[in-house]
Tab-separated table of C-alpha atoms in Angstrom:
chain	number	residue	atom	x	y	z
J	2	MET	CA	-35.537	6.802	-0.168
J	3	LEU	CA	-34.617	3.132	0.284
J	4	PRO	CA	-37.006	1.028	2.354
J	5	PRO	CA	-35.797	0.293	5.932
J	6	HIS	CA	-35.091	-3.394	5.328
J	7	LEU	CA	-32.845	-2.587	2.355
J	8	ARG	CA	-31.001	0.131	4.272
J	9	ARG	CA	-30.271	-2.353	7.055
J	10	ALA	CA	-29.004	-4.919	4.580
J	11	LEU	CA	-26.661	-2.433	2.931
J	12	ARG	CA	-25.044	-1.194	6.136
J	13	PRO	CA	-22.279	-3.831	6.209
J	14	LEU	CA	-21.282	-3.026	2.627
J	15	ALA	CA	-21.316	0.669	3.458
J	16	VAL	CA	-18.908	0.062	6.326
J	17	LEU	CA	-16.663	-1.917	3.993
J	18	LEU	CA	-16.571	0.864	1.417
J	19	LEU	CA	-16.087	3.581	4.023
J	20	ALA	CA	-13.021	1.758	5.287
J	21	VAL	CA	-11.448	1.842	1.852
J	22	THR	CA	-12.380	5.501	1.426
J	23	ALA	CA	-10.760	6.348	4.754
J	24	THR	CA	-7.489	4.803	3.696
J	25	LEU	CA	-7.517	6.743	0.443
J	26	THR	CA	-8.008	10.063	2.231
J	27	PRO	CA	-4.802	11.812	3.331
J	28	ALA	CA	-4.588	12.078	7.101
J	29	PRO	CA	-2.294	13.995	9.429
J	30	ALA	CA	0.665	12.075	10.711
J	31	ALA	CA	-0.464	10.110	13.730
J	32	SER	CA	1.318	10.276	17.027
J	33	ALA	CA	3.487	7.436	18.229
J	34	THR	CA	0.923	6.466	20.854
J	35	THR	CA	-2.109	6.248	18.615
J	36	SER	CA	-1.112	4.602	15.400
J	37	ALA	CA	0.918	2.234	13.487
J	38	PRO	CA	3.403	-0.199	14.639
J	39	ALA	CA	4.367	2.855	16.710
J	40	ALA	CA	1.934	1.600	19.343
J	41	SER	CA	4.610	-0.930	20.115
J	42	VAL	CA	4.562	-3.779	22.561
J	43	ALA	CA	6.969	-1.843	24.763
J	44	ALA	CA	4.713	1.214	24.819
J	45	GLN	CA	1.672	-0.887	25.656
J	46	ALA	CA	3.619	-2.548	28.440
J	47	ALA	CA	3.663	0.781	30.256
J	48	GLY	CA	0.086	0.011	31.242
J	49	ARG	CA	-2.769	2.355	32.016
J	50	PRO	CA	-2.591	3.249	35.712
J	51	GLY	CA	-5.929	3.037	37.479
J	52	SER	CA	-7.654	1.273	34.615
J	53	GLY	CA	-7.672	-2.087	36.346
J	54	TRP	CA	-6.241	-3.800	33.306
J	55	ASN	CA	-2.922	-3.637	31.470
J	56	ASP	CA	-1.334	-3.492	34.916
J	57	TYR	CA	2.032	-5.178	34.441
J	58	ARG	CA	2.488	-5.446	38.190
J	59	CYS	CA	-0.403	-7.924	38.313
J	60	LYS	CA	0.601	-11.461	39.251
J	61	PRO	CA	-1.826	-14.304	38.501
J	62	SER	CA	-3.345	-15.959	41.546
J	63	ALA	CA	-3.657	-19.634	42.367
J	64	ALA	CA	-7.350	-19.396	41.488
J	65	HIS	CA	-6.625	-17.736	38.126
J	66	PRO	CA	-3.061	-18.743	37.227
J	67	ARG	CA	-3.062	-17.471	33.648
J	68	PRO	CA	-3.209	-13.878	32.399
J	69	VAL	CA	-6.021	-13.068	29.980
J	70	VAL	CA	-5.123	-11.273	26.750
J	71	LEU	CA	-8.023	-9.484	25.050
J	72	VAL	CA	-7.844	-9.204	21.251
J	73	HIS	CA	-10.050	-6.508	19.727
J	74	GLY	CA	-11.995	-6.768	16.484
J	75	THR	CA	-11.801	-4.972	13.136
J	76	PHE	CA	-12.077	-1.178	13.532
J	77	GLY	CA	-11.521	-1.677	17.267
J	78	ASN	CA	-8.679	-0.879	19.634
J	79	SER	CA	-7.240	-2.045	22.918
J	80	VAL	CA	-9.463	0.231	25.013
J	81	ASP	CA	-12.831	0.848	23.382
J	82	ASN	CA	-13.528	-2.798	22.592
J	83	TRP	CA	-13.060	-3.829	26.228
J	84	LEU	CA	-14.688	-1.172	28.392
J	85	GLY	CA	-17.254	-3.767	29.451
J	86	LEU	CA	-15.459	-7.113	29.546
J	87	ALA	CA	-12.070	-6.038	30.921
J	88	PRO	CA	-13.432	-4.596	34.212
J	89	TYR	CA	-15.782	-7.583	34.473
J	90	LEU	CA	-12.817	-9.983	34.431
J	91	VAL	CA	-10.604	-7.812	36.640
J	92	ALA	CA	-13.357	-7.771	39.264
J	93	ARG	CA	-13.250	-11.565	39.209
J	94	GLY	CA	-9.567	-11.671	40.002
J	95	TYR	CA	-7.947	-12.022	36.584
J	96	CYS	CA	-4.829	-10.258	35.350
J	97	VAL	CA	-6.135	-8.730	32.128
J	98	PHE	CA	-4.206	-7.241	29.217
J	99	SER	CA	-5.136	-5.898	25.792
J	100	LEU	CA	-3.186	-4.953	22.694
J	101	ASP	CA	-3.543	-2.883	19.550
J	102	TYR	CA	-2.787	-4.637	16.271
J	103	GLY	CA	-3.300	-4.305	12.541
J	104	GLN	CA	-2.655	-0.554	12.452
J	105	LEU	CA	-2.515	1.311	9.150
J	106	PRO	CA	-0.313	4.405	8.720
J	107	GLY	CA	-2.293	7.597	9.192
J	108	VAL	CA	-5.379	5.797	10.541
J	109	PRO	CA	-5.578	6.348	14.297
J	110	PHE	CA	-7.892	4.518	16.719
J	111	PHE	CA	-9.427	2.164	14.111
J	112	HIS	CA	-7.202	-0.897	13.986
J	113	GLY	CA	-7.361	-4.482	12.792
J	114	LEU	CA	-7.094	-3.393	9.150
J	115	GLY	CA	-3.632	-4.704	8.322
J	116	PRO	CA	-2.868	-8.199	6.968
J	117	VAL	CA	-4.191	-10.742	9.462
J	118	ALA	CA	-1.009	-12.838	9.361
J	119	LYS	CA	1.037	-9.761	10.328
J	120	SER	CA	-1.437	-9.003	13.103
J	121	ALA	CA	-0.860	-12.514	14.435
J	122	GLU	CA	2.848	-11.705	14.634
J	123	GLN	CA	2.009	-8.671	16.770
J	124	LEU	CA	-0.095	-10.875	19.021
J	125	SER	CA	2.777	-13.334	19.347
J	126	ALA	CA	5.148	-10.610	20.527
J	127	TYR	CA	2.559	-9.233	22.916
J	128	VAL	CA	1.820	-12.597	24.523
J	129	ASP	CA	5.555	-13.079	25.071
J	130	THR	CA	5.689	-9.713	26.843
J	131	VAL	CA	2.714	-10.552	29.055
J	132	LEU	CA	4.114	-13.955	29.993
J	133	ALA	CA	7.493	-12.446	30.837
J	134	ALA	CA	5.903	-9.740	32.991
J	135	THR	CA	3.552	-12.042	34.885
J	136	GLY	CA	5.819	-15.083	35.160
J	137	ALA	CA	3.046	-17.316	33.821
J	138	ALA	CA	3.776	-20.253	31.530
J	139	GLU	CA	0.589	-19.851	29.485
J	140	ALA	CA	-2.050	-17.230	28.706
J	141	ASP	CA	-5.722	-17.394	27.840
J	142	LEU	CA	-6.944	-15.392	24.833
J	143	VAL	CA	-10.368	-13.773	24.454
J	144	GLY	CA	-11.132	-12.130	21.124
J	145	HIS	CA	-14.041	-10.338	19.497
J	146	SER	CA	-14.787	-10.783	15.785
J	147	GLN	CA	-11.451	-10.796	13.918
J	148	GLY	CA	-9.853	-10.954	17.356
J	149	GLY	CA	-11.379	-14.378	17.891
J	150	MET	CA	-10.193	-15.691	14.532
J	151	MET	CA	-6.751	-14.091	14.087
J	152	PRO	CA	-5.218	-15.865	17.128
J	153	ARG	CA	-5.809	-19.176	15.379
J	154	HIS	CA	-3.059	-18.222	12.921
J	155	TYR	CA	-0.787	-17.571	15.891
J	156	LEU	CA	-1.695	-20.933	17.422
J	157	LYS	CA	-1.299	-22.871	14.185
J	158	PHE	CA	1.698	-21.283	12.492
J	159	LEU	CA	3.633	-19.182	15.028
J	160	GLY	CA	4.089	-21.544	17.953
J	161	GLY	CA	1.279	-20.086	20.009
J	162	ALA	CA	-0.146	-23.466	20.983
J	163	ASP	CA	2.757	-23.922	23.412
J	164	LYS	CA	1.912	-20.626	25.162
J	165	VAL	CA	-1.884	-20.610	25.158
J	166	ASN	CA	-4.285	-22.680	27.234
J	167	ALA	CA	-7.608	-21.482	25.812
J	168	LEU	CA	-9.026	-19.309	23.041
J	169	VAL	CA	-12.473	-17.805	23.555
J	170	GLY	CA	-14.060	-16.161	20.513
J	171	LEU	CA	-16.982	-13.731	20.717
J	172	ALA	CA	-18.622	-13.688	17.270
J	173	PRO	CA	-15.359	-14.761	15.574
J	174	ASP	CA	-15.236	-14.926	11.782
J	175	ASN	CA	-13.503	-18.296	11.822
J	176	HIS	CA	-14.557	-19.154	8.276
J	177	GLY	CA	-14.926	-15.623	7.005
J	178	THR	CA	-18.067	-13.705	6.257
J	179	THR	CA	-20.375	-13.131	3.324
J	180	LEU	CA	-21.745	-9.899	4.893
J	181	LEU	CA	-25.271	-11.170	4.258
J	182	GLY	CA	-24.177	-12.061	0.725
J	183	LEU	CA	-22.960	-8.557	-0.083
J	184	THR	CA	-19.329	-9.609	-0.588
J	185	ARG	CA	-20.462	-11.250	-3.817
J	186	LEU	CA	-21.216	-7.780	-5.161
J	187	LEU	CA	-17.489	-7.025	-5.277
J	188	ASP	CA	-17.249	-9.050	-8.490
J	189	HIS	CA	-19.652	-6.606	-10.138
J	190	PHE	CA	-17.435	-3.573	-9.461
J	191	PRO	CA	-14.221	-3.829	-11.491
J	192	GLY	CA	-11.168	-3.226	-9.361
J	193	ALA	CA	-13.073	-3.161	-6.057
J	194	ALA	CA	-11.632	-6.416	-4.749
J	195	GLY	CA	-8.093	-5.388	-5.665
J	196	LEU	CA	-8.553	-1.997	-4.031
J	197	LEU	CA	-9.848	-3.631	-0.867
J	198	ASN	CA	-6.903	-6.007	-0.750
J	199	GLU	CA	-4.400	-3.210	-1.344
J	200	LYS	CA	-5.784	-0.582	1.011
J	201	THR	CA	-7.378	-2.649	3.806
J	202	PRO	CA	-5.898	-6.148	3.555
J	203	GLY	CA	-7.346	-7.097	6.932
J	204	LEU	CA	-10.840	-6.765	5.490
J	205	ALA	CA	-9.995	-8.706	2.335
J	206	ASP	CA	-8.534	-11.531	4.429
J	207	GLN	CA	-11.852	-11.935	6.248
J	208	ILE	CA	-14.033	-12.485	3.203
J	209	ALA	CA	-15.253	-16.072	3.046
J	210	GLY	CA	-13.031	-18.087	0.705
J	211	SER	CA	-10.044	-15.724	0.880
J	212	PRO	CA	-6.581	-17.253	0.412
J	213	PHE	CA	-5.767	-16.416	4.027
J	214	LEU	CA	-8.785	-18.316	5.350
J	215	GLN	CA	-8.214	-21.263	3.038
J	216	LYS	CA	-4.730	-21.656	4.487
J	217	LEU	CA	-5.916	-21.112	8.066
J	218	ASN	CA	-8.610	-23.771	7.902
J	219	ALA	CA	-6.785	-26.336	5.766
J	220	GLY	CA	-6.160	-29.530	7.683
J	221	GLY	CA	-8.621	-28.757	10.470
J	222	ASP	CA	-9.875	-25.883	12.578
J	223	THR	CA	-7.941	-26.600	15.770
J	224	VAL	CA	-4.519	-27.533	17.085
J	225	PRO	CA	-3.834	-29.987	19.920
J	226	GLY	CA	-3.459	-28.734	23.455
J	227	VAL	CA	-5.724	-25.673	23.225
J	228	ARG	CA	-9.328	-25.428	24.458
J	229	TYR	CA	-11.625	-23.504	22.124
J	230	THR	CA	-14.904	-21.784	22.929
J	231	VAL	CA	-17.004	-19.947	20.356
J	232	ILE	CA	-19.830	-17.709	21.587
J	233	ALA	CA	-22.180	-16.608	18.809
J	234	THR	CA	-25.509	-14.842	18.389
J	235	ARG	CA	-28.096	-15.723	15.791
J	236	TYR	CA	-28.640	-11.983	15.238
J	237	ASP	CA	-25.106	-11.394	13.974
J	238	GLN	CA	-25.351	-9.163	10.903
J	239	VAL	CA	-21.606	-8.910	10.236
J	240	VAL	CA	-20.240	-12.461	10.417
J	241	THR	CA	-22.700	-14.376	8.273
J	242	PRO	CA	-23.960	-16.996	8.217
J	243	TYR	CA	-23.585	-17.011	11.992
J	244	ARG	CA	-22.984	-20.766	12.162
J	245	SER	CA	-19.814	-20.270	10.115
J	246	GLN	CA	-18.304	-18.968	13.345
J	247	PHE	CA	-18.385	-22.421	14.932
J	248	LEU	CA	-15.331	-24.667	14.970
J	249	ASP	CA	-14.934	-28.401	14.504
J	250	GLY	CA	-12.389	-30.446	16.384
J	251	PRO	CA	-11.410	-31.830	19.773
J	252	GLY	CA	-11.517	-29.440	22.703
J	253	VAL	CA	-14.194	-27.241	21.071
J	254	ARG	CA	-17.354	-25.870	22.695
J	255	ASN	CA	-19.698	-23.943	20.421
J	256	VAL	CA	-22.267	-21.784	22.218
J	257	LEU	CA	-25.274	-19.962	20.788
J	258	LEU	CA	-26.416	-17.220	23.161
J	259	GLN	CA	-30.066	-17.745	22.369
J	260	ASP	CA	-29.797	-21.376	23.520
J	261	LEU	CA	-28.803	-20.003	26.929
J	262	CYS	CA	-31.204	-17.064	26.981
J	263	PRO	CA	-33.848	-16.791	24.228
J	264	LEU	CA	-34.407	-13.159	25.232
J	265	ASP	CA	-30.855	-12.143	24.316
J	266	LEU	CA	-31.072	-9.868	21.261
J	267	SER	CA	-27.393	-8.953	20.997
J	268	GLU	CA	-25.941	-8.551	17.522
J	269	HIS	CA	-22.314	-8.538	16.398
J	270	VAL	CA	-21.149	-5.448	18.267
J	271	ALA	CA	-23.150	-5.826	21.473
J	272	ILE	CA	-21.958	-9.375	22.125
J	273	GLY	CA	-18.429	-8.047	22.628
J	274	LEU	CA	-19.173	-4.696	24.237
J	275	ILE	CA	-22.061	-4.998	26.686
J	276	ASP	CA	-23.614	-8.461	26.790
J	277	ARG	CA	-23.342	-9.712	30.376
J	278	ILE	CA	-24.710	-13.107	29.380
J	279	ALA	CA	-21.826	-13.472	26.934
J	280	PHE	CA	-19.432	-12.181	29.607
J	281	HIS	CA	-20.648	-14.842	32.042
J	282	GLU	CA	-20.024	-17.498	29.436
J	283	VAL	CA	-16.511	-16.104	28.860
J	284	ALA	CA	-15.829	-16.479	32.583
J	285	ASN	CA	-17.091	-20.055	32.437
J	286	ALA	CA	-14.786	-20.800	29.506
J	287	LEU	CA	-11.785	-19.356	31.335
J	288	ASP	CA	-12.489	-21.360	34.491
J	289	PRO	CA	-14.572	-24.407	33.550
J	290	ALA	CA	-13.953	-26.081	36.920
J	291	ARG	CA	-15.951	-23.293	38.603
J	292	ALA	CA	-18.489	-22.735	35.821
J	293	THR	CA	-22.070	-21.920	36.755
J	294	PRO	CA	-25.099	-22.125	34.456
J	295	THR	CA	-25.479	-19.213	32.072
J	296	THR	CA	-29.095	-18.066	31.876
J	297	CYS	CA	-31.069	-14.869	31.308
J	298	ALA	CA	-30.476	-14.158	35.020
J	299	SER	CA	-26.717	-14.081	34.458
J	300	VAL	CA	-26.926	-10.347	33.743
J	301	ILE	CA	-27.049	-9.739	37.474
J	302	GLY	CA	-24.057	-11.968	38.190
């Protein structure tokens, strides 16, 4: 049996390989509401009655004039990734929406696996739908992991900077990930990198140094007119090194959770799902004029 520290180190690579295996395994045809581009913008616009978010009757208030679009991470979806943060923001008076993107045929529920540039096109269409429904001129984006990085393609190459006021990233892989150095092992398995790129291009795009990331970050991390906030944890075991998440440029605020609360032990998943300290900092980023200090006590806020 492998020692515990080695098992922990190999988990990210195991997830990577399982994703490829899943795409190679035949699956039943997915329904139109759970997979593929079939989970269209129009279908999502039907909303989820009683959920508190994805309510297309919601009109932004004077206090919160922009709708918030939540962008899930790799292997996530528009519901599961946001069961904590979406109600938190709704309770504070925001109109909140979330989308599914990056679907692969025959792979239900686990999204964010398609080419990141194509996922950004889905985000572009979704933001247009939200703005049309709410009557707002701009939206704010909050994304977890890939969902904090992918919108930067939309902002930089698809005209999103004219429609977005702020981008808040929770553990975003802005400069890719080394998966604790395990991505370097792909070179030692002939054909592995090509298989990853073919079957789960969204994963291949997120490896540090990928062609997608080289293009995304060429010429600077940011675009004018958008405020950027990055919220990271030093215990991130997926996007490594964790400081690679931070952005450089005007209008950027980089936040390390442990600088706000040394007791915060959240890792990559928890920061997006349950961390109330991170949630408080998201609220501050969305409404900096009313920001209050984020501390260990923020969990009761």
